[in-house]
Short mmCIF file of C-alpha atoms in Angstrom, two decimals:
data_model
loop_
_atom_site.label_atom_id
_atom_site.label_comp_id
_atom_site.label_asym_id
_atom_site.label_seq_id
_atom_site.Cartn_x
_atom_site.Cartn_y
_atom_site.Cartn_z
CA UNK A 1 -91.25 -107.17 21.45
CA UNK A 2 -95.00 -106.67 20.13
CA UNK A 3 -95.38 -103.55 21.76
CA UNK A 4 -92.43 -101.94 20.13
CA UNK A 5 -93.62 -102.64 16.56
CA UNK A 6 -94.83 -99.24 15.28
CA UNK A 7 -95.96 -97.54 12.36
CA UNK A 8 -92.90 -97.23 10.77
CA UNK A 9 -91.89 -100.64 10.83
CA UNK A 10 -95.03 -101.75 9.30
CA UNK A 11 -94.33 -99.12 6.62
CA UNK A 12 -91.34 -100.54 5.48
CA UNK A 13 -92.30 -104.13 5.68
CA UNK A 14 -95.96 -104.63 3.94
CA UNK A 15 -96.63 -105.59 0.61
CA UNK A 16 -99.20 -102.60 -0.26
CA UNK A 17 -98.46 -99.42 -1.59
CA UNK A 18 -97.99 -96.70 0.90
CA UNK A 19 -97.18 -93.42 0.71
CA UNK A 20 -97.38 -89.83 2.01
CA UNK A 21 -98.25 -86.64 -0.46
CA UNK A 22 -98.35 -83.11 0.17
CA UNK A 23 -101.50 -80.91 -0.89
CA UNK A 24 -98.88 -79.93 -3.77
CA UNK A 25 -98.92 -83.15 -5.77
CA UNK A 26 -95.48 -84.12 -4.81
CA UNK A 27 -94.83 -87.29 -2.81
CA UNK A 28 -93.12 -86.70 0.49
CA UNK A 29 -92.51 -90.65 1.12
CA UNK A 30 -92.99 -93.80 -0.09
CA UNK A 31 -92.38 -97.60 1.63
CA UNK A 32 -89.78 -100.00 -0.67
CA UNK A 33 -93.50 -101.42 -2.18
CA UNK A 34 -93.71 -98.74 -4.19
CA UNK A 35 -90.38 -98.96 -5.55
CA UNK A 36 -90.10 -102.44 -6.42
CA UNK A 37 -93.90 -102.44 -7.77
CA UNK A 38 -93.35 -99.20 -10.03
CA UNK A 39 -89.63 -99.72 -10.62
CA UNK A 40 -88.83 -96.32 -10.19
CA UNK A 41 -85.92 -95.35 -7.32
CA UNK A 42 -87.24 -93.20 -4.68
CA UNK A 43 -85.64 -89.88 -5.48
CA UNK A 44 -87.59 -90.99 -9.46
CA UNK A 45 -90.56 -90.58 -7.04
CA UNK A 46 -90.07 -88.00 -5.18
CA UNK A 47 -89.12 -85.42 -7.83
CA UNK A 48 -91.43 -85.79 -10.24
CA UNK A 49 -95.60 -85.22 -9.51
CA UNK A 50 -97.51 -87.87 -8.49
CA UNK A 51 -99.69 -87.17 -11.63
CA UNK A 52 -96.86 -87.96 -13.75
CA UNK A 53 -96.71 -91.97 -13.48
CA UNK A 54 -100.48 -91.96 -13.58
CA UNK A 55 -101.71 -93.38 -17.03
CA UNK A 56 -102.97 -90.64 -18.90
CA UNK A 57 -106.89 -91.73 -19.26
CA UNK A 58 -107.02 -91.99 -15.59
CA UNK A 59 -105.42 -88.51 -14.82
CA UNK A 60 -108.44 -86.32 -14.93
CA UNK A 61 -110.94 -89.21 -12.87
CA UNK A 62 -107.86 -88.82 -9.76
CA UNK A 63 -107.49 -85.64 -9.41
CA UNK A 64 -111.49 -85.11 -9.96
CA UNK A 65 -111.26 -87.79 -6.43
CA UNK A 66 -108.50 -85.70 -4.68
CA UNK A 67 -110.41 -82.68 -4.49
CA UNK A 68 -113.60 -84.48 -3.05
CA UNK A 69 -110.62 -86.27 -0.66
CA UNK A 70 -109.52 -82.66 0.48
CA UNK A 71 -112.70 -81.62 1.04
CA UNK A 72 -112.86 -84.59 3.92
CA UNK A 73 -114.46 -87.31 1.78
CA UNK A 74 -112.74 -90.76 2.53
CA UNK A 75 -111.52 -92.41 -0.41
CA UNK A 76 -112.11 -96.21 -0.59
CA UNK A 77 -111.57 -98.68 -3.18
CA UNK A 78 -110.59 -96.00 -5.51
CA UNK A 79 -109.15 -97.99 -9.18
CA UNK A 80 -106.46 -96.02 -11.09
CA UNK A 81 -104.01 -97.03 -13.44
CA UNK A 82 -100.44 -96.27 -13.64
CA UNK A 83 -97.37 -96.75 -15.03
CA UNK A 84 -94.33 -98.51 -14.49
CA UNK A 85 -90.60 -97.49 -15.72
CA UNK A 86 -90.59 -100.58 -17.93
CA UNK A 87 -93.88 -99.56 -19.78
CA UNK A 88 -96.48 -101.58 -18.13
CA UNK A 89 -99.71 -100.86 -16.45
CA UNK A 90 -100.71 -101.55 -13.20
CA UNK A 91 -104.20 -100.89 -11.22
CA UNK A 92 -103.94 -100.27 -7.97
CA UNK A 93 -106.99 -99.93 -5.48
CA UNK A 94 -106.35 -96.94 -3.20
CA UNK A 95 -107.94 -96.77 0.60
CA UNK A 96 -106.15 -92.57 0.93
CA UNK A 97 -107.43 -90.12 3.83
CA UNK A 98 -106.55 -86.32 4.44
CA UNK A 99 -105.11 -85.16 7.34
CA UNK A 100 -105.82 -81.75 7.34
CA UNK A 101 -103.40 -80.14 10.46
CA UNK A 102 -100.50 -82.04 8.77
CA UNK A 103 -101.57 -80.83 4.44
CA UNK A 104 -100.83 -84.46 3.83
CA UNK A 105 -102.75 -87.39 2.13
CA UNK A 106 -102.12 -90.31 3.57
CA UNK A 107 -102.36 -93.97 0.73
CA UNK A 108 -102.52 -97.59 0.85
CA UNK A 109 -103.15 -99.30 -1.98
CA UNK A 110 -103.10 -103.01 -3.52
CA UNK A 111 -102.19 -104.29 -6.81
CA UNK A 112 -105.29 -105.76 -8.69
CA UNK A 113 -103.59 -105.96 -12.07
CA UNK A 114 -104.14 -109.91 -12.08
CA UNK A 115 -108.06 -108.99 -10.96
CA UNK A 116 -108.23 -106.63 -13.59
CA UNK A 117 -107.13 -108.66 -16.74
CA UNK A 118 -109.83 -111.88 -15.62
CA UNK A 119 -112.22 -109.24 -15.63
CA UNK A 120 -111.30 -107.90 -18.97
CA UNK A 121 -111.26 -111.52 -20.12
CA UNK A 122 -114.81 -112.39 -18.59
CA UNK A 123 -115.63 -108.85 -20.34
CA UNK A 124 -114.20 -109.73 -23.60
CA UNK A 125 -116.07 -113.69 -23.60
CA UNK A 126 -119.33 -111.83 -22.23
CA UNK A 127 -119.32 -109.78 -25.30
CA UNK A 128 -118.63 -112.11 -27.57
CA UNK A 129 -121.08 -114.26 -26.55
CA UNK A 130 -123.76 -111.14 -26.57
CA UNK A 131 -122.43 -110.77 -30.17
CA UNK A 132 -123.30 -114.12 -31.30
CA UNK A 133 -126.65 -114.16 -29.14
CA UNK A 134 -127.54 -110.84 -31.32
CA UNK A 135 -126.08 -112.19 -34.76
CA UNK A 136 -128.59 -115.65 -34.12
CA UNK A 137 -131.39 -113.74 -33.42
CA UNK A 138 -130.68 -110.91 -35.82
CA UNK A 139 -130.63 -114.19 -38.83
CA UNK A 140 -133.94 -115.34 -37.25
CA UNK A 141 -135.52 -112.08 -37.70
CA UNK A 142 -134.29 -111.60 -41.06
CA UNK A 143 -135.88 -115.03 -41.41
CA UNK A 144 -139.37 -114.34 -40.04
CA UNK A 145 -139.24 -111.38 -42.44
CA UNK A 146 -138.92 -113.36 -45.12
CA UNK A 147 -141.29 -115.54 -44.51
CA UNK A 148 -143.64 -113.27 -43.62
CA UNK A 149 -142.66 -111.59 -46.78
CA UNK A 150 -143.69 -114.60 -48.35
CA UNK A 151 -147.18 -115.10 -46.31
CA UNK A 152 -148.03 -111.30 -47.41
CA UNK A 153 -146.55 -111.31 -51.18
CA UNK A 154 -147.47 -114.80 -52.25
CA UNK A 155 -150.10 -116.77 -50.80
CA UNK A 156 -152.55 -113.47 -49.81
CA UNK A 157 -152.02 -112.36 -53.66
CA UNK A 158 -152.87 -116.19 -54.68
CA UNK A 159 -156.12 -116.47 -52.96
CA UNK A 160 -157.44 -112.85 -54.55
CA UNK A 161 -156.64 -114.37 -57.51
CA UNK A 162 -158.61 -117.05 -56.84
CA UNK A 163 -161.26 -114.99 -55.17
CA UNK A 164 -161.33 -112.90 -58.41
CA UNK A 165 -161.68 -116.37 -60.54
CA UNK A 166 -164.74 -117.40 -58.38
CA UNK A 167 -166.59 -114.11 -58.76
CA UNK A 168 -165.82 -114.02 -62.62
CA UNK A 169 -167.42 -117.42 -62.87
CA UNK A 170 -170.36 -116.67 -60.79
CA UNK A 171 -170.49 -113.15 -62.73
CA UNK A 172 -170.65 -115.10 -66.35
CA UNK A 173 -173.02 -117.72 -65.97
CA UNK A 174 -176.72 -116.97 -65.47
CA UNK A 175 -179.43 -118.45 -63.98
CA UNK A 176 -177.44 -120.83 -61.46
CA UNK A 177 -179.16 -122.63 -58.99
CA UNK A 178 -179.51 -121.19 -55.02
CA UNK A 179 -176.98 -123.41 -54.08
CA UNK A 180 -174.31 -123.03 -56.79
CA UNK A 181 -174.61 -119.30 -56.23
CA UNK A 182 -174.53 -120.09 -52.30
CA UNK A 183 -171.11 -122.23 -52.73
CA UNK A 184 -169.88 -119.25 -55.19
CA UNK A 185 -170.79 -116.71 -52.40
CA UNK A 186 -169.29 -119.22 -49.46
CA UNK A 187 -165.63 -119.39 -51.34
CA UNK A 188 -165.14 -115.94 -52.19
CA UNK A 189 -166.16 -114.85 -48.32
CA UNK A 190 -163.45 -118.25 -47.40
CA UNK A 191 -161.10 -116.47 -49.51
CA UNK A 192 -161.16 -113.28 -48.15
CA UNK A 193 -161.30 -114.36 -44.51
CA UNK A 194 -158.00 -116.38 -45.13
CA UNK A 195 -156.18 -113.29 -46.75
CA UNK A 196 -157.01 -111.36 -43.76
CA UNK A 197 -155.69 -113.99 -41.46
CA UNK A 198 -152.44 -114.82 -43.96
CA UNK A 199 -152.26 -110.75 -43.53
CA UNK A 200 -152.38 -111.16 -39.57
CA UNK A 201 -150.13 -114.36 -39.39
CA UNK A 202 -147.37 -112.12 -41.83
CA UNK A 203 -147.75 -109.18 -39.36
CA UNK A 204 -147.23 -111.11 -36.49
CA UNK A 205 -144.06 -113.35 -37.61
CA UNK A 206 -142.70 -109.47 -38.89
CA UNK A 207 -144.23 -106.56 -38.29
CA UNK A 208 -143.00 -104.27 -41.03
CA UNK A 209 -144.62 -101.78 -39.25
CA UNK A 210 -142.63 -101.57 -36.80
CA UNK A 211 -139.60 -99.92 -39.45
CA UNK A 212 -142.37 -98.23 -41.03
CA UNK A 213 -143.92 -96.75 -38.21
CA UNK A 214 -142.35 -96.96 -35.37
CA UNK A 215 -142.68 -98.64 -31.84
CA UNK A 216 -145.24 -96.79 -30.53
CA UNK A 217 -147.80 -97.37 -33.66
CA UNK A 218 -146.90 -101.29 -33.57
CA UNK A 219 -147.82 -101.42 -29.96
CA UNK A 220 -151.09 -99.69 -30.43
CA UNK A 221 -151.84 -101.58 -33.42
CA UNK A 222 -151.12 -104.63 -31.27
CA UNK A 223 -153.07 -103.94 -28.44
CA UNK A 224 -155.64 -102.95 -30.86
CA UNK A 225 -155.55 -106.74 -32.52
CA UNK A 226 -155.48 -108.12 -29.26
CA UNK A 227 -158.71 -106.01 -28.04
CA UNK A 228 -160.32 -106.94 -31.20
CA UNK A 229 -160.12 -111.15 -31.48
CA UNK A 230 -160.66 -111.57 -27.72
CA UNK A 231 -162.93 -108.99 -26.25
CA UNK A 232 -160.46 -107.57 -23.71
CA UNK A 233 -159.68 -103.48 -23.16
CA UNK A 234 -156.21 -103.17 -24.00
CA UNK A 235 -154.46 -99.98 -24.13
CA UNK A 236 -151.34 -98.39 -24.32
CA UNK A 237 -149.61 -95.26 -23.18
CA UNK A 238 -145.61 -94.61 -23.42
CA UNK A 239 -143.87 -91.09 -21.97
CA UNK A 240 -140.60 -91.85 -23.21
CA UNK A 241 -137.60 -90.48 -25.71
CA UNK A 242 -137.73 -93.11 -28.58
CA UNK A 243 -133.81 -91.94 -29.15
CA UNK A 244 -133.25 -93.55 -26.22
CA UNK A 245 -133.79 -97.36 -27.63
CA UNK A 246 -131.76 -99.03 -29.83
CA UNK A 247 -133.26 -100.91 -32.77
CA UNK A 248 -132.84 -104.19 -30.90
CA UNK A 249 -134.14 -102.73 -28.04
CA UNK A 250 -137.92 -101.86 -30.03
CA UNK A 251 -138.16 -105.18 -31.32
CA UNK A 252 -137.57 -107.12 -28.56
CA UNK A 253 -140.18 -105.06 -26.33
CA UNK A 254 -142.93 -105.67 -29.27
CA UNK A 255 -141.47 -109.27 -28.85
CA UNK A 256 -141.74 -109.70 -24.97
CA UNK A 257 -144.98 -107.57 -25.28
CA UNK A 258 -146.36 -110.60 -28.25
CA UNK A 259 -145.38 -113.41 -26.05
CA UNK A 260 -146.85 -111.97 -22.85
CA UNK A 261 -150.19 -111.85 -24.80
CA UNK A 262 -149.89 -115.35 -26.47
CA UNK A 263 -148.17 -117.46 -24.42
CA UNK A 264 -148.34 -116.35 -20.03
CA UNK A 265 -151.97 -113.95 -20.86
CA UNK A 266 -155.24 -116.69 -20.20
CA UNK A 267 -157.74 -114.37 -21.87
CA UNK A 268 -160.57 -115.80 -20.23
CA UNK A 269 -159.49 -114.48 -16.43
CA UNK A 270 -157.68 -111.30 -18.00
CA UNK A 271 -159.33 -108.05 -16.61
CA UNK A 272 -158.33 -104.82 -18.87
CA UNK A 273 -155.00 -104.47 -20.20
CA UNK A 274 -152.91 -101.46 -19.95
CA UNK A 275 -149.97 -101.76 -22.06
CA UNK A 276 -147.11 -98.54 -21.06
CA UNK A 277 -143.59 -97.82 -22.00
CA UNK A 278 -141.87 -95.08 -19.87
CA UNK A 279 -138.95 -93.27 -18.60
CA UNK A 280 -137.81 -93.98 -15.09
CA UNK A 281 -134.75 -91.83 -14.85
CA UNK A 282 -131.37 -93.95 -16.19
CA UNK A 283 -133.98 -96.43 -17.22
CA UNK A 284 -136.67 -97.03 -19.89
CA UNK A 285 -139.79 -99.95 -18.36
CA UNK A 286 -142.26 -101.64 -20.11
CA UNK A 287 -145.17 -102.54 -17.98
CA UNK A 288 -147.91 -104.70 -19.09
CA UNK A 289 -150.62 -104.79 -16.52
CA UNK A 290 -153.91 -106.72 -15.70
CA UNK A 291 -156.54 -105.69 -13.48
CA UNK A 292 -157.43 -109.23 -13.41
CA UNK A 293 -156.04 -112.57 -13.21
CA UNK A 294 -154.76 -113.48 -16.52
CA UNK A 295 -151.06 -113.62 -16.09
CA UNK A 296 -148.85 -116.49 -15.32
CA UNK A 297 -147.41 -114.93 -12.21
CA UNK A 298 -144.96 -118.01 -11.75
CA UNK A 299 -141.03 -117.24 -11.58
CA UNK A 300 -140.45 -120.91 -12.19
CA UNK A 301 -143.32 -121.14 -14.89
CA UNK A 302 -141.96 -122.39 -17.96
CA UNK A 303 -143.71 -119.91 -20.24
CA UNK A 304 -141.85 -116.97 -18.99
CA UNK A 305 -138.25 -118.53 -20.26
CA UNK A 306 -138.58 -116.80 -23.67
CA UNK A 307 -139.33 -113.41 -22.24
CA UNK A 308 -136.56 -114.17 -19.90
CA UNK A 309 -134.18 -114.78 -22.31
CA UNK A 310 -135.29 -111.83 -24.08
CA UNK A 311 -134.48 -109.69 -21.95
CA UNK A 312 -130.84 -111.20 -20.86
CA UNK A 313 -129.94 -110.28 -24.73
CA UNK A 314 -130.39 -106.41 -24.13
CA UNK A 315 -129.52 -106.68 -20.46
CA UNK A 316 -132.89 -106.06 -19.32
CA UNK A 317 -134.57 -107.36 -16.24
CA UNK A 318 -137.55 -109.01 -15.70
CA UNK A 319 -140.37 -108.66 -12.78
CA UNK A 320 -143.74 -110.53 -11.55
CA UNK A 321 -145.74 -108.85 -9.22
CA UNK A 322 -149.40 -110.32 -8.17
CA UNK A 323 -151.28 -108.12 -6.32
CA UNK A 324 -154.98 -109.36 -4.20
CA UNK A 325 -157.25 -107.43 -5.67
CA UNK A 326 -154.67 -105.82 -7.70
CA UNK A 327 -154.39 -107.67 -10.67
CA UNK A 328 -150.32 -108.52 -11.48
CA UNK A 329 -148.08 -107.05 -13.93
CA UNK A 330 -144.74 -108.31 -15.87
CA UNK A 331 -142.07 -105.56 -16.55
CA UNK A 332 -138.88 -104.92 -18.48
CA UNK A 333 -136.27 -102.78 -17.63
CA UNK A 334 -133.81 -101.71 -19.44
CA UNK A 335 -131.12 -99.27 -19.43
CA UNK A 336 -131.60 -96.45 -21.86
CA UNK A 337 -129.15 -96.50 -25.33
CA UNK A 338 -127.57 -99.68 -24.77
CA UNK A 339 -127.58 -103.01 -23.12
CA UNK A 340 -123.52 -102.94 -21.93
CA UNK A 341 -121.89 -104.30 -19.33
CA UNK A 342 -119.03 -102.12 -18.01
CA UNK A 343 -115.52 -103.35 -15.80
#
């Protein structure tokens, strides 16, 4: 009869691991599934404390959760590892309750070892591809740095020599016609302009200032440069610990701000630009706020692809906001130190 089916029957036939433990840390009763899964006899399980079967790395967190259980908390979906008699590691997911008046803990667990293996395989694959992405990104930055160096050291210096030669020629010949003097002065002015342009391009391609002076000084320079080029007020402020960002993060913060200025900001419609980096608890946030309507804030916009991909490479999250009358903002949020995924 169905009504005769009770807890004892469930205890014996369920494939889940069920046990009853005392407050002394010893097991009082276990179902056959526990013996089958861990490979120990009933006597072996009852004659040792539970911690004797737990993976050493998980004992401390298990005891901490056991303490909270005694304080009245329900233990739900708690995962820890056990060592079977054959030495295999078994992952169990527990739901436990403390019955205070009887001073016992009733625990029911499912074997999630296969799931954990899959999760770790996924994590390993993720780390592998993340490593490859970081490698290619770093290689690109190295190439940019080399190209920027060539621009600055080679082309800019060659133009400086040309400018010096032009100036020397004009000083060596007296009584030149005004038209020729004007041409010489024009050539000299063009050389100086080209030198400045090359220097700006070299910085745009690879900001050596980031290595020499750090992120904050580089961001301040970038904002001032943007103001000078477009006649738009652009300021930078920061409230965070520089040590909370890796070098990769600092470079990506700079690149994302740079790409926002060049790819998704329309200077003709922009208002006042404020760039800020601030600590928001466990995260660091880079925000670029435009008081006007200069930002392209369509999430499907192709211009955002580069920014999104760069954010993903450091496990960052990109958010877009557009408030009528209050402008628009793009923000990047990343966890402090490193963007790692825990499984």
